[in-house]
Coordinates of C-alpha atoms and ligand atoms in Angstrom, one line a residue:
X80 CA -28.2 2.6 -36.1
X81 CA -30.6 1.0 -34.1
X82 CA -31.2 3.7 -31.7
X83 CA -33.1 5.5 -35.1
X84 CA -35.6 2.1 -34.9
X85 CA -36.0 2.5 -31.0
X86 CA -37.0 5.4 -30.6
X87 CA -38.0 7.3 -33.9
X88 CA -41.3 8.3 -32.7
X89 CA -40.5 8.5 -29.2
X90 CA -43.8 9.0 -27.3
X91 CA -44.1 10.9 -24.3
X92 CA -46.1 13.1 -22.4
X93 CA -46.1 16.8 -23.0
X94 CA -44.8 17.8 -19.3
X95 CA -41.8 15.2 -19.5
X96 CA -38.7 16.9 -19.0
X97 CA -35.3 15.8 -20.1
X98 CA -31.7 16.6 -19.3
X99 CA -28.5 15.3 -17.8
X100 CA -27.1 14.7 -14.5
X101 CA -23.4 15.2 -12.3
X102 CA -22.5 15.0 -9.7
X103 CA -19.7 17.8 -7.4
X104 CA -16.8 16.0 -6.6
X105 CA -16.8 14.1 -9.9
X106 CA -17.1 17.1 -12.3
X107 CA -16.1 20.4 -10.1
X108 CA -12.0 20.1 -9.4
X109 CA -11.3 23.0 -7.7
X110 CA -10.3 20.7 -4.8
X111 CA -9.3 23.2 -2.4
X112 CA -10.6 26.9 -4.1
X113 CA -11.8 29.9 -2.3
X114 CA -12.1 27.6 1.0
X115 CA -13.3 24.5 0.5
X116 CA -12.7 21.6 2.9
X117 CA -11.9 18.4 2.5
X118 CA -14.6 15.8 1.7
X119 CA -13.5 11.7 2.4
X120 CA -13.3 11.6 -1.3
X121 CA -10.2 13.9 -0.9
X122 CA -9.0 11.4 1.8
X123 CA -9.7 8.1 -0.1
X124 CA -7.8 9.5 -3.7
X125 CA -5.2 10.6 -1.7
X126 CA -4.0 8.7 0.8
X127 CA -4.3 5.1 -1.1
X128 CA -4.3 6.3 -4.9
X129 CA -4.3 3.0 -6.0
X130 CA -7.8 2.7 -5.1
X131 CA -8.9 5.2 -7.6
X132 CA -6.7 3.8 -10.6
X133 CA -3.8 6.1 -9.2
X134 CA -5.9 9.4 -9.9
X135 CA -8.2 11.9 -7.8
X136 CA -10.7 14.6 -8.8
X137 CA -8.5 17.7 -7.7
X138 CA -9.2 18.7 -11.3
X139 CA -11.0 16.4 -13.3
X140 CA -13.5 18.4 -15.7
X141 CA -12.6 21.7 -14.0
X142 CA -16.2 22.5 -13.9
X143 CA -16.4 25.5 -10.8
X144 CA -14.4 27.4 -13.3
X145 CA -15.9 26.7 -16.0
X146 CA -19.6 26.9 -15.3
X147 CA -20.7 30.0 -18.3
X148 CA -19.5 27.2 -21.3
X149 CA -21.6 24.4 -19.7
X150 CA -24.4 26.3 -19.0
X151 CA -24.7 27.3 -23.1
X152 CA -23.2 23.9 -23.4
X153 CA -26.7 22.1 -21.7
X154 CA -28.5 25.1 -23.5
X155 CA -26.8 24.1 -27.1
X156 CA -27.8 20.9 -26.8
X157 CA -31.6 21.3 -25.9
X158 CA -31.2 19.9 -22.3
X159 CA -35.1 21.6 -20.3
X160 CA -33.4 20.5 -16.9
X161 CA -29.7 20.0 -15.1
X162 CA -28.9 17.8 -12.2
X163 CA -26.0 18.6 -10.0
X164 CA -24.5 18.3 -6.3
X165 CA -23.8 20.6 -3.6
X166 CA -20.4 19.8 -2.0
X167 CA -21.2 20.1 1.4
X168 CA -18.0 20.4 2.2
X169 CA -17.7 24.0 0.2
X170 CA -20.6 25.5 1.9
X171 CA -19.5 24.5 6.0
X172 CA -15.7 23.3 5.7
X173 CA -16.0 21.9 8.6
X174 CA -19.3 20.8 8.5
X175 CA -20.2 20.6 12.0
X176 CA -23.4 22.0 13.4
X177 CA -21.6 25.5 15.3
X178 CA -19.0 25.8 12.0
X179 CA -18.9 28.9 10.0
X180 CA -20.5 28.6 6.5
X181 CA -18.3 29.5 3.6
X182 CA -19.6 32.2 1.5
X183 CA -17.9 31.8 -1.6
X184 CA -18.8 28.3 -1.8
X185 CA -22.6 29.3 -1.2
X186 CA -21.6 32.2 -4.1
X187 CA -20.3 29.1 -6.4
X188 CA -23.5 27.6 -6.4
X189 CA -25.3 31.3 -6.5
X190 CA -23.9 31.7 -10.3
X191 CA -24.4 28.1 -11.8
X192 CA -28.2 28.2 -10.3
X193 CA -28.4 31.9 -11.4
X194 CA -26.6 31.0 -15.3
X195 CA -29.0 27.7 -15.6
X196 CA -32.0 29.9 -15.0
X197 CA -30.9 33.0 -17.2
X198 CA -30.9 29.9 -19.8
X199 CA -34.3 28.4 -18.7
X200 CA -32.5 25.3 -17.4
X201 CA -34.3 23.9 -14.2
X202 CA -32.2 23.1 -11.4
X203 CA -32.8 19.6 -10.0
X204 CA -30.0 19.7 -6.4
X205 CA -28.9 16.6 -5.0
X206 CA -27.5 17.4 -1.1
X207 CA -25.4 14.5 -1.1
X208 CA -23.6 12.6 -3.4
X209 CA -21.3 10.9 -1.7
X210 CA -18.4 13.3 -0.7
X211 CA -19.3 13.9 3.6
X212 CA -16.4 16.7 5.1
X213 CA -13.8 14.7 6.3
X214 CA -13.9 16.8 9.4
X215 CA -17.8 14.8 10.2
X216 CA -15.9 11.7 9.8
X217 CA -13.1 12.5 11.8
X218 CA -15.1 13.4 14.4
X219 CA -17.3 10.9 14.8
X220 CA -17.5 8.7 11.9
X221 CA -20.3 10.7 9.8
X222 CA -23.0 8.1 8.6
X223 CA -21.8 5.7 12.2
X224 CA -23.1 8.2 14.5
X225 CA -26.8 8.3 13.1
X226 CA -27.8 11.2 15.8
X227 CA -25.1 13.2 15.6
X228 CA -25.1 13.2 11.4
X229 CA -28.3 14.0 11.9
X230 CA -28.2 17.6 13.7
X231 CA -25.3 18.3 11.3
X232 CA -26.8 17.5 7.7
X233 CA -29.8 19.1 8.9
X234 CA -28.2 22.0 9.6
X235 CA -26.7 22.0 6.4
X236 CA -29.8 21.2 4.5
X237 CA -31.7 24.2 6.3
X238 CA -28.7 26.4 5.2
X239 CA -29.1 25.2 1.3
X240 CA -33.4 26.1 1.5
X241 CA -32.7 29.2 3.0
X242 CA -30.0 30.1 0.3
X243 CA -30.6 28.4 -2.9
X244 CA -34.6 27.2 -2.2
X245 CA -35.9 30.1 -3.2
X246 CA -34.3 29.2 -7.2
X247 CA -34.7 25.6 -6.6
X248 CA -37.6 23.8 -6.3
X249 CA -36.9 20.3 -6.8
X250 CA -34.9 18.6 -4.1
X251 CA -32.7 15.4 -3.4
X252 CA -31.5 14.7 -0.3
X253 CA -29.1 11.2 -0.7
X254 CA -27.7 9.6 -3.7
X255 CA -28.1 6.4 -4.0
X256 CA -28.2 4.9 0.0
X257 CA -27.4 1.9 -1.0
X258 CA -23.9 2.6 -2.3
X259 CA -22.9 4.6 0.6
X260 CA -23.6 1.5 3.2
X261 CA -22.5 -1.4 1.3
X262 CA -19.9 -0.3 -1.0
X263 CA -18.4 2.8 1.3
X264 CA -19.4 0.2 4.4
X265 CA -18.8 -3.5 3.8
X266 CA -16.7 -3.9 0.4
X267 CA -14.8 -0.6 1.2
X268 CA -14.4 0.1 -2.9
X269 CA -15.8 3.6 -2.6
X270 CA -14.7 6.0 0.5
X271 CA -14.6 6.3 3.2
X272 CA -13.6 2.4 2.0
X273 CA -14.8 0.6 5.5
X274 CA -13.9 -3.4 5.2
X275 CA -13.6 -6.0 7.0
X276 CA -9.6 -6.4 5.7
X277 CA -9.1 -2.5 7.4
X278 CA -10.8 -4.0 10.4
X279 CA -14.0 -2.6 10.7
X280 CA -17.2 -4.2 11.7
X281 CA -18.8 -5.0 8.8
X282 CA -21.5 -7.1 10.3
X283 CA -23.0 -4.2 11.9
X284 CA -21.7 -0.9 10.0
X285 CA -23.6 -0.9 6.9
X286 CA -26.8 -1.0 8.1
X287 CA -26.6 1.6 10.9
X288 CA -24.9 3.7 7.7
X289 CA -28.6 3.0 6.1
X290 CA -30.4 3.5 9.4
X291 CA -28.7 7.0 9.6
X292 CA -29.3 8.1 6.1
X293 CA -33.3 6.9 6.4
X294 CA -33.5 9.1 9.0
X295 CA -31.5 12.0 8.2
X296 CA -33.6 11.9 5.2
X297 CA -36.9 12.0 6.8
X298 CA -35.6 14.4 9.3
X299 CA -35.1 17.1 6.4
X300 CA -38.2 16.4 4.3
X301 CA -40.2 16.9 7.2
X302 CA -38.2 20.2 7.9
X303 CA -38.2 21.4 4.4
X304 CA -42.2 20.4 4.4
X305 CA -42.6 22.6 8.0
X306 CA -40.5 25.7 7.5
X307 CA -39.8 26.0 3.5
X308 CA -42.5 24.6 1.4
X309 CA -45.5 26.7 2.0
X310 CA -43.4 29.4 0.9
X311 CA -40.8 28.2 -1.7
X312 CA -43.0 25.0 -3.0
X313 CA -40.6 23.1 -3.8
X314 CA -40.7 19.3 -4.7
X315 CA -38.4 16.8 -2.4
X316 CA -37.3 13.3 -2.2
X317 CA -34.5 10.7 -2.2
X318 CA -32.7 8.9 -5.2
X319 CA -32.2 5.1 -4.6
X320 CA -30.9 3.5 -7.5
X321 CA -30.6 -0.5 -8.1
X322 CA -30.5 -3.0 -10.6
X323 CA -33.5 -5.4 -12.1
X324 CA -33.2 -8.6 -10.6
X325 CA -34.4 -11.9 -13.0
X326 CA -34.6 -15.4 -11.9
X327 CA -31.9 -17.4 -13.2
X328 CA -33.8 -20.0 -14.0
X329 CA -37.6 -18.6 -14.6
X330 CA -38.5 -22.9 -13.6
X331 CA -37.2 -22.4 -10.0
X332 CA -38.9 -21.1 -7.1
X333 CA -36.0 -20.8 -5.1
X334 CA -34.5 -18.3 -7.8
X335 CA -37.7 -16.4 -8.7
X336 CA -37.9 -15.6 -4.2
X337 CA -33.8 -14.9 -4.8
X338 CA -34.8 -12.1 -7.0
X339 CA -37.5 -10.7 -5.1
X340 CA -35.6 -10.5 -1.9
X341 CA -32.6 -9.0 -3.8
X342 CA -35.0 -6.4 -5.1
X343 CA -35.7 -5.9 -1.3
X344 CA -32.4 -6.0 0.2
X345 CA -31.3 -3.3 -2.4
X346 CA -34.0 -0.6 -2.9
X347 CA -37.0 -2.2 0.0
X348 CA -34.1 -1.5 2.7
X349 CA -34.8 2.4 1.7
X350 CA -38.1 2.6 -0.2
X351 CA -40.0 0.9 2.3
X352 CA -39.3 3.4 5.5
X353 CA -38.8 6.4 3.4
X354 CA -42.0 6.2 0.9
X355 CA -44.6 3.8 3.0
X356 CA -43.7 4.8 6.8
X357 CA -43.0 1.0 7.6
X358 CA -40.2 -0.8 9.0
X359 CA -37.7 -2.8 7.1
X360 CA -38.8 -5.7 4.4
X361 CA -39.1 -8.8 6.4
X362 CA -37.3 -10.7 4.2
X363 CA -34.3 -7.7 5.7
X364 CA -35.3 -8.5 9.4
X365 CA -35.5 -12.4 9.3
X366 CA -32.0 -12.5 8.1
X367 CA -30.0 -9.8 9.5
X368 CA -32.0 -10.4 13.1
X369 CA -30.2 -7.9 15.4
X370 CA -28.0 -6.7 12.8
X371 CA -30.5 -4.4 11.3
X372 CA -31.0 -1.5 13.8
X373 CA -34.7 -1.2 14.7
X374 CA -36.6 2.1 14.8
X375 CA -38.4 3.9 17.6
X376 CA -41.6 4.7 18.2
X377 CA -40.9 8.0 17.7
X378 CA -38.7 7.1 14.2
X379 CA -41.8 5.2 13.1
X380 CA -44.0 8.5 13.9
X381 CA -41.6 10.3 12.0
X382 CA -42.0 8.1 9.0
X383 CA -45.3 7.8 8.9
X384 CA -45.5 11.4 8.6
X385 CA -42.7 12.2 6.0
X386 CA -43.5 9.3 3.9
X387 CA -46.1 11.5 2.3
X388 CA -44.4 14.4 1.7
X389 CA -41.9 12.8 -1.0
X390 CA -43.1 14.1 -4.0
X391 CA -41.3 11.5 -6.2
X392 CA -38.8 8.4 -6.7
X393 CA -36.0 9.4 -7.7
X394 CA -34.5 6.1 -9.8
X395 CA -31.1 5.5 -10.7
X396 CA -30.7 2.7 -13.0
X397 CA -28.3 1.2 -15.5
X398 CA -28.8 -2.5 -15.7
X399 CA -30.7 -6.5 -15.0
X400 CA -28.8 -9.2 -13.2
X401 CA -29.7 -12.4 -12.7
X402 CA -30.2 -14.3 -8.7
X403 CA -29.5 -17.7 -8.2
X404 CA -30.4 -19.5 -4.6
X405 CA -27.1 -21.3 -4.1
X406 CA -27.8 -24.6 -1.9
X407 CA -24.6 -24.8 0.0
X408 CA -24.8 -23.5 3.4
X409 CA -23.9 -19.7 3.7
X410 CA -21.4 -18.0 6.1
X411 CA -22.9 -16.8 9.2
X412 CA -22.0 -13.2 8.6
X413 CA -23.1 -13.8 4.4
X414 CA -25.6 -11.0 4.3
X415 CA -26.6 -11.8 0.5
X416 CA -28.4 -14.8 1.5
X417 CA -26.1 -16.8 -0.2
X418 CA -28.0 -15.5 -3.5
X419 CA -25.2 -15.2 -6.8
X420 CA -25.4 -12.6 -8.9
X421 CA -24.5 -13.1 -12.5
X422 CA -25.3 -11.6 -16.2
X423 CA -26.1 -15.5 -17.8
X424 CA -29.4 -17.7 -17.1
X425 CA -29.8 -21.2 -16.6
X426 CA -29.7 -21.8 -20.4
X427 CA -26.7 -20.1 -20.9
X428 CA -27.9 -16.7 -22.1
X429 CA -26.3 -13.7 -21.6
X430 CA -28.9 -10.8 -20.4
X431 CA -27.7 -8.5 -22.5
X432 CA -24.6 -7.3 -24.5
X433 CA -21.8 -6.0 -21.8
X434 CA -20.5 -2.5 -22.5
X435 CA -17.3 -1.8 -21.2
X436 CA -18.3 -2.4 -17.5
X437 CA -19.1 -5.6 -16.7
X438 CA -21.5 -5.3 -14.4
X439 CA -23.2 -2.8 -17.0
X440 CA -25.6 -5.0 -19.9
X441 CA -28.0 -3.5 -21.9
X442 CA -31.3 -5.3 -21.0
X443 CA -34.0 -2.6 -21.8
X444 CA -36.8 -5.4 -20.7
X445 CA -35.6 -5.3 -17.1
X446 CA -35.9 -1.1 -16.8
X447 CA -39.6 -1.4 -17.9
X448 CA -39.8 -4.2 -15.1
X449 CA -38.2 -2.0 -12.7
X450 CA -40.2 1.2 -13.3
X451 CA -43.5 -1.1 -13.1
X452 CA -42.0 -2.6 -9.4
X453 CA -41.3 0.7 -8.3
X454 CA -44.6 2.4 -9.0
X455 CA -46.6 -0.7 -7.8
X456 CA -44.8 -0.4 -4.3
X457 CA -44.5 3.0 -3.7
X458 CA -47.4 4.3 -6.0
X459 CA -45.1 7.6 -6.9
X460 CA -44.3 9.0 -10.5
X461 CA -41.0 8.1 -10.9
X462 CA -38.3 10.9 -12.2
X463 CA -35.1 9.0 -13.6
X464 CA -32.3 10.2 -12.0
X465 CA -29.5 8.9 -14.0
X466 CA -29.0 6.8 -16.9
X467 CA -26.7 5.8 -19.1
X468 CA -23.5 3.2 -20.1
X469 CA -19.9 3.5 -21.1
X470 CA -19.2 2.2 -24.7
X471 CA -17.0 -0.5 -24.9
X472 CA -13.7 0.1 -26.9
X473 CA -13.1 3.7 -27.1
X474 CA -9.5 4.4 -28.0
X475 CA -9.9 8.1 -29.3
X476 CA -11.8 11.2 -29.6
X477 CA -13.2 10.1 -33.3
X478 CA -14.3 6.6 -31.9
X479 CA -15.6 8.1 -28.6
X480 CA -17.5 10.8 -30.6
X481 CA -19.3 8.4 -32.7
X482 CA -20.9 6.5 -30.1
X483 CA -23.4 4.5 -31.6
X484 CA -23.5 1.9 -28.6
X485 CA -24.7 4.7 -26.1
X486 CA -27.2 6.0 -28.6
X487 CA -29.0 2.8 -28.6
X488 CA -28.6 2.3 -25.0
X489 CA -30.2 5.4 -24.6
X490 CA -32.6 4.9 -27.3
X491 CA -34.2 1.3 -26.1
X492 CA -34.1 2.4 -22.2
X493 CA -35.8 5.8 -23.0
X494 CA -38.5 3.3 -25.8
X495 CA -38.7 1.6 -22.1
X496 CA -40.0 4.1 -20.3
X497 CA -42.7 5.2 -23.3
X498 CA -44.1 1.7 -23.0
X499 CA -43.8 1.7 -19.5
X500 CA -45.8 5.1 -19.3
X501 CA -47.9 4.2 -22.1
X502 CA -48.8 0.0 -21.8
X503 CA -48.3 0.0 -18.2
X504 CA -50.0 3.1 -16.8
X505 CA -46.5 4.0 -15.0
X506 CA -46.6 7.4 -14.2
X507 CA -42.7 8.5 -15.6
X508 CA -41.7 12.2 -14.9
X509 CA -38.6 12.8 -16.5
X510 CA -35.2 11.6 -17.5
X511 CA -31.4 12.9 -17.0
X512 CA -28.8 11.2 -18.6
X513 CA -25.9 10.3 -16.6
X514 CA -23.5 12.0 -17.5
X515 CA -23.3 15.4 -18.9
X516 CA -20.1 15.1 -19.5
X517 CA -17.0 12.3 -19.0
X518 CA -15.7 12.9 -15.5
X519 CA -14.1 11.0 -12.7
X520 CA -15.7 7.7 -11.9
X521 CA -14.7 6.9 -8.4
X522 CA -12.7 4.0 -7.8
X523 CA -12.5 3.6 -11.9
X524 CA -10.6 6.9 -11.8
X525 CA -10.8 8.7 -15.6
X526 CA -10.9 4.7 -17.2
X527 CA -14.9 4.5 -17.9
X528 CA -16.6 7.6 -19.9
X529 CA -20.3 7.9 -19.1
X530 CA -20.5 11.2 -20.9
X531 CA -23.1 12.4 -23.7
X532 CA -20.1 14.7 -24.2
X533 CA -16.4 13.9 -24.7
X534 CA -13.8 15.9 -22.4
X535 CA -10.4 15.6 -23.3
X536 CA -8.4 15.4 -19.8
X537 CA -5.1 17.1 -20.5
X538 CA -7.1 20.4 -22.5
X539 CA -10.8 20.0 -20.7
X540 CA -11.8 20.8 -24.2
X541 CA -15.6 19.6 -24.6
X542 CA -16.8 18.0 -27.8
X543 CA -20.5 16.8 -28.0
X544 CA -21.0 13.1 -28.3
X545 CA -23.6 11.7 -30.9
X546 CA -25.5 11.0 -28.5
X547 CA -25.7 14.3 -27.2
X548 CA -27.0 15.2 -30.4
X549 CA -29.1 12.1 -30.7
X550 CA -31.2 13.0 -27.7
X551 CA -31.2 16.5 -28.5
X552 CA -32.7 15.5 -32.0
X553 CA -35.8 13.1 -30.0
X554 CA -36.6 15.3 -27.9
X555 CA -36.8 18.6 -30.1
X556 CA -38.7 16.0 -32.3
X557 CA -41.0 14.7 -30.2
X558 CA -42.1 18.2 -29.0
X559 CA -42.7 19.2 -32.4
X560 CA -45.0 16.2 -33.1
X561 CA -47.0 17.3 -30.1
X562 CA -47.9 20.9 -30.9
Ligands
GBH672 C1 -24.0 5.9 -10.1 O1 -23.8 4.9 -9.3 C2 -23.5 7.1 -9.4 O2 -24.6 7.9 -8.8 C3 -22.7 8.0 -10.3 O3 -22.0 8.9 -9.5 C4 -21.8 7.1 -11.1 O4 -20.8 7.9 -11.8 C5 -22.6 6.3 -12.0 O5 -23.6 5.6 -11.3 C6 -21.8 5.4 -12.9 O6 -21.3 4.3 -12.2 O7 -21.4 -4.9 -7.6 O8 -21.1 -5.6 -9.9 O9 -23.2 -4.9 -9.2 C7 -24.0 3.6 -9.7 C8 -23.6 2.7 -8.6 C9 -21.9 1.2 -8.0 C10 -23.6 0.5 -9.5 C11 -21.1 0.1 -8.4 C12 -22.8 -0.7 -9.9 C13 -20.9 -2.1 -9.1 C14 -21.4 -3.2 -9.7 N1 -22.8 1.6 -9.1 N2 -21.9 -1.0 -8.8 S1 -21.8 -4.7 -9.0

């Protein structure tokens, strides 16, 4: 296959690490065990089912129970390193900043730290990953009350270093910003599923969700860096995740600035604050004018002193599009810019071949680009946070096993990163595959499979993919050429 010409000698540096990623409320089920609140995921399978393909994750993958077999599953399969999400709402129910903390929910996460360690599997926790309590929402909105989110997450965060930081030592505080404020915000496809046609204010909402999340973030790195890092030393920082943007047509100015302010508008709206101390791209402020909350002096201070303290970019990234300036005049409350997004250039060529999301090309060329972007900007080394693809037409366990389009996916994105490390001098820390296992993908319900391994819904049976054993095989590889 042509993941065995990608990446037969896969180079990379000794210290790289590897594994693969999940995330809690796609993966743990166990929807309401040993005390756990509801989260706005709960709400938004529930109330409206069609908006998650008519399923929910009260089950899914069942992975709170089963947490032994995927430990020696990760183990099994060579993985250094494991990526995984608290569910805040199992820790406080309730979640306020006076609400008791649930002990077995702090136990839960106890046992799978304690089982990846026994196995030499380093922890990599993610604080949020989408699912707030529903109880911070019904109360005041969660990310729409910035100050009020603020005292509560950090109280929840402190709680998770006192606990846990003393096994962990690497840290995320938000998935993918981005997704929470414009697709939980403004399109209303993911929960809490704010839109204009359920009446919200989606000329305002989605940015004061981002406003809140910059500075809940900086907020908690600069408590973590204050009260738990001279003793725990542990790493910290954010995950933003975004596509490459290319010109549509490469001859156009107007499309080569579309790109670069796309790149701004999606990943500048975050990196920009959190990693550099500075206010918002201008490119953001010029357009959104008094949309855009503005910080304080005392945010800016803030900033400027937790910028530093981010010990690297956390990058999620699965695939290039292409931005076209459209000439007609854009709506007033347009926030792209009027900029289309699409997957063919000006000469009629596709970016890459679609796998079985169509938003989701493989175009190798543009994660190199990315990685090179990023580390010019924000001068960190960048740890990949989640990659990956679904293959297009799976129809059962034999074809899904033998997933040849993932394995070269994998394999040219991972050859990406080598040159990127190597022929670019970007500095590339490690890589998780997204996702350990097929799970519950949001509004897509249990349609797309983003696993390295197969789980078979009605037994939760879990059969390696190929490509599990593919990227054990590179890796185990590649260490042995090193020694
Ligand atoms: C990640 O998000 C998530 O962290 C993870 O939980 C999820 O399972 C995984 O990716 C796979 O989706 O408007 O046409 O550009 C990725 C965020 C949100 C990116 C939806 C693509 C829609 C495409 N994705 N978005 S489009």
């Amino acid at each position: 296959t042509g993941s065995d010409v990608a990446v037969r000698n896969l180079k990379l540096p000794a210290d790289f690490i590897w594994g693969a990623a999940t995330a809690a409320y796609q993966v743990e089920g166990a929807a309401s065990q040993d005390g756990k609140g509801k989260s706005i995921w709960d709400t938004y399978s529930h109330s409206v089912p069609s908006r998650t393909n008519g399923e929910n994750a009260d089950v899914t993958c069942d992975h709170y129970n089963r947490i032994d077999e995927d430990v020696k599953l990760m183990k099994s399969l060579g993985m250094e390193t494991y990526r995984f999400s608290i569910a805040w709402s199992r820790v406080i129910p309730l979640a306020g900043h006076d609400d008791p903390i649930n002990e077995a929910g702090i136990a839960f996460y106890n046992r799978l730290i304690d089982a990846l360690l026994a196995h030499d599997i380093t922890p990599s926790v993610t604080l949020y990953h989408w699912d707030a309590p529903q109880a911070l929402y019904d109360r005041y909105g969660a990310f729409l009350s910035t100050n009020e989110f603020r005292v509560d997450y950090t109280r929840y965060a402190r709680l998770c270093f006192a606990r846990f930081g003393d096994r962990v030592k690497s840290w995320v505080t938000f998935n993918e910003p981005y997704i929470i404020s414009i697709f939980g915000h403004l399109n209303g496809s993911l929960a809490p599923g704010h839109c204009a046609e359920a009446g919200n204010n989606t000329m305002m909402e989605p940015w004061r969700v981002g406003h809140t999340i910059i500075l809940s973030h900086a907020s908690v790195v600069q408590m973590y860096a204050d009260e738990f890092q001279p003793s725990q030393n542990g790493k910290i920082s954010i995950v933003l995740n975004g596509h490459f943007y290319e010109p549509h047509d490469a001859a156009k100015q107007a499309d080569i600035d579309a790109a670069r302010i796309r790149l701004e508008f999606y990943i500048g709206w975050f990196g920009d604050s959190i990693f550099l101390g500075k206010d918002y791209p201008a490119s953001m402020k010029q357009y959104l004018g008094a949309r855009l909350p503005s910080f304080t002096f005392n945010d800016l201070e803030l900033l400027k002193s937790a910028c530093s303290k981010n010990a690297f970019y956390g990058m999620n990234h699965y695939s290039t599009k292409l931005a076209r300036q459209l000439t007609t005049p854009a709506d007033e409350d347009d926030w792209t810019r009027n900029i289309e997004e699409s997957s063919v250039n000006s000469k009629g060529e596709e970016i890459g071949p679609a796998s079985s999301m169509p938003w989701l090309r493989v175009a190798p060329g543009g994660f190199r680009k990315l990685l090179n972007w990023v580390w010019d900007r924000y001068h960190l080394p960048i740890l990949v946070t989640e990659n990956g693809c679904p293959c297009p037409g799976e129809i059962d366990l034999e074809v899904a096993v033998d997933d040849q389009f993932r394995q070269r996916y994998l394999g040219l994105y991972l050859d990406s990163i080598s040159q990127a490390i190597y022929e670019d001098g970007v500095k590339v820390e490690g890589y998780y595959a997204w996702s350990l296992m097929d799970n519950f993908e949001w509004s897509s319900g249990y349609g797309p499979r983003y696993g390295i391994v197969h789980v078979d819904y009605g037994t939760l049976k879990r059969t390696p993919k190929n490509s599990a054993y593919y990227l054990q095989e590179t890796f185990q590889k590649r260490r042995k050429d090193q020694v």
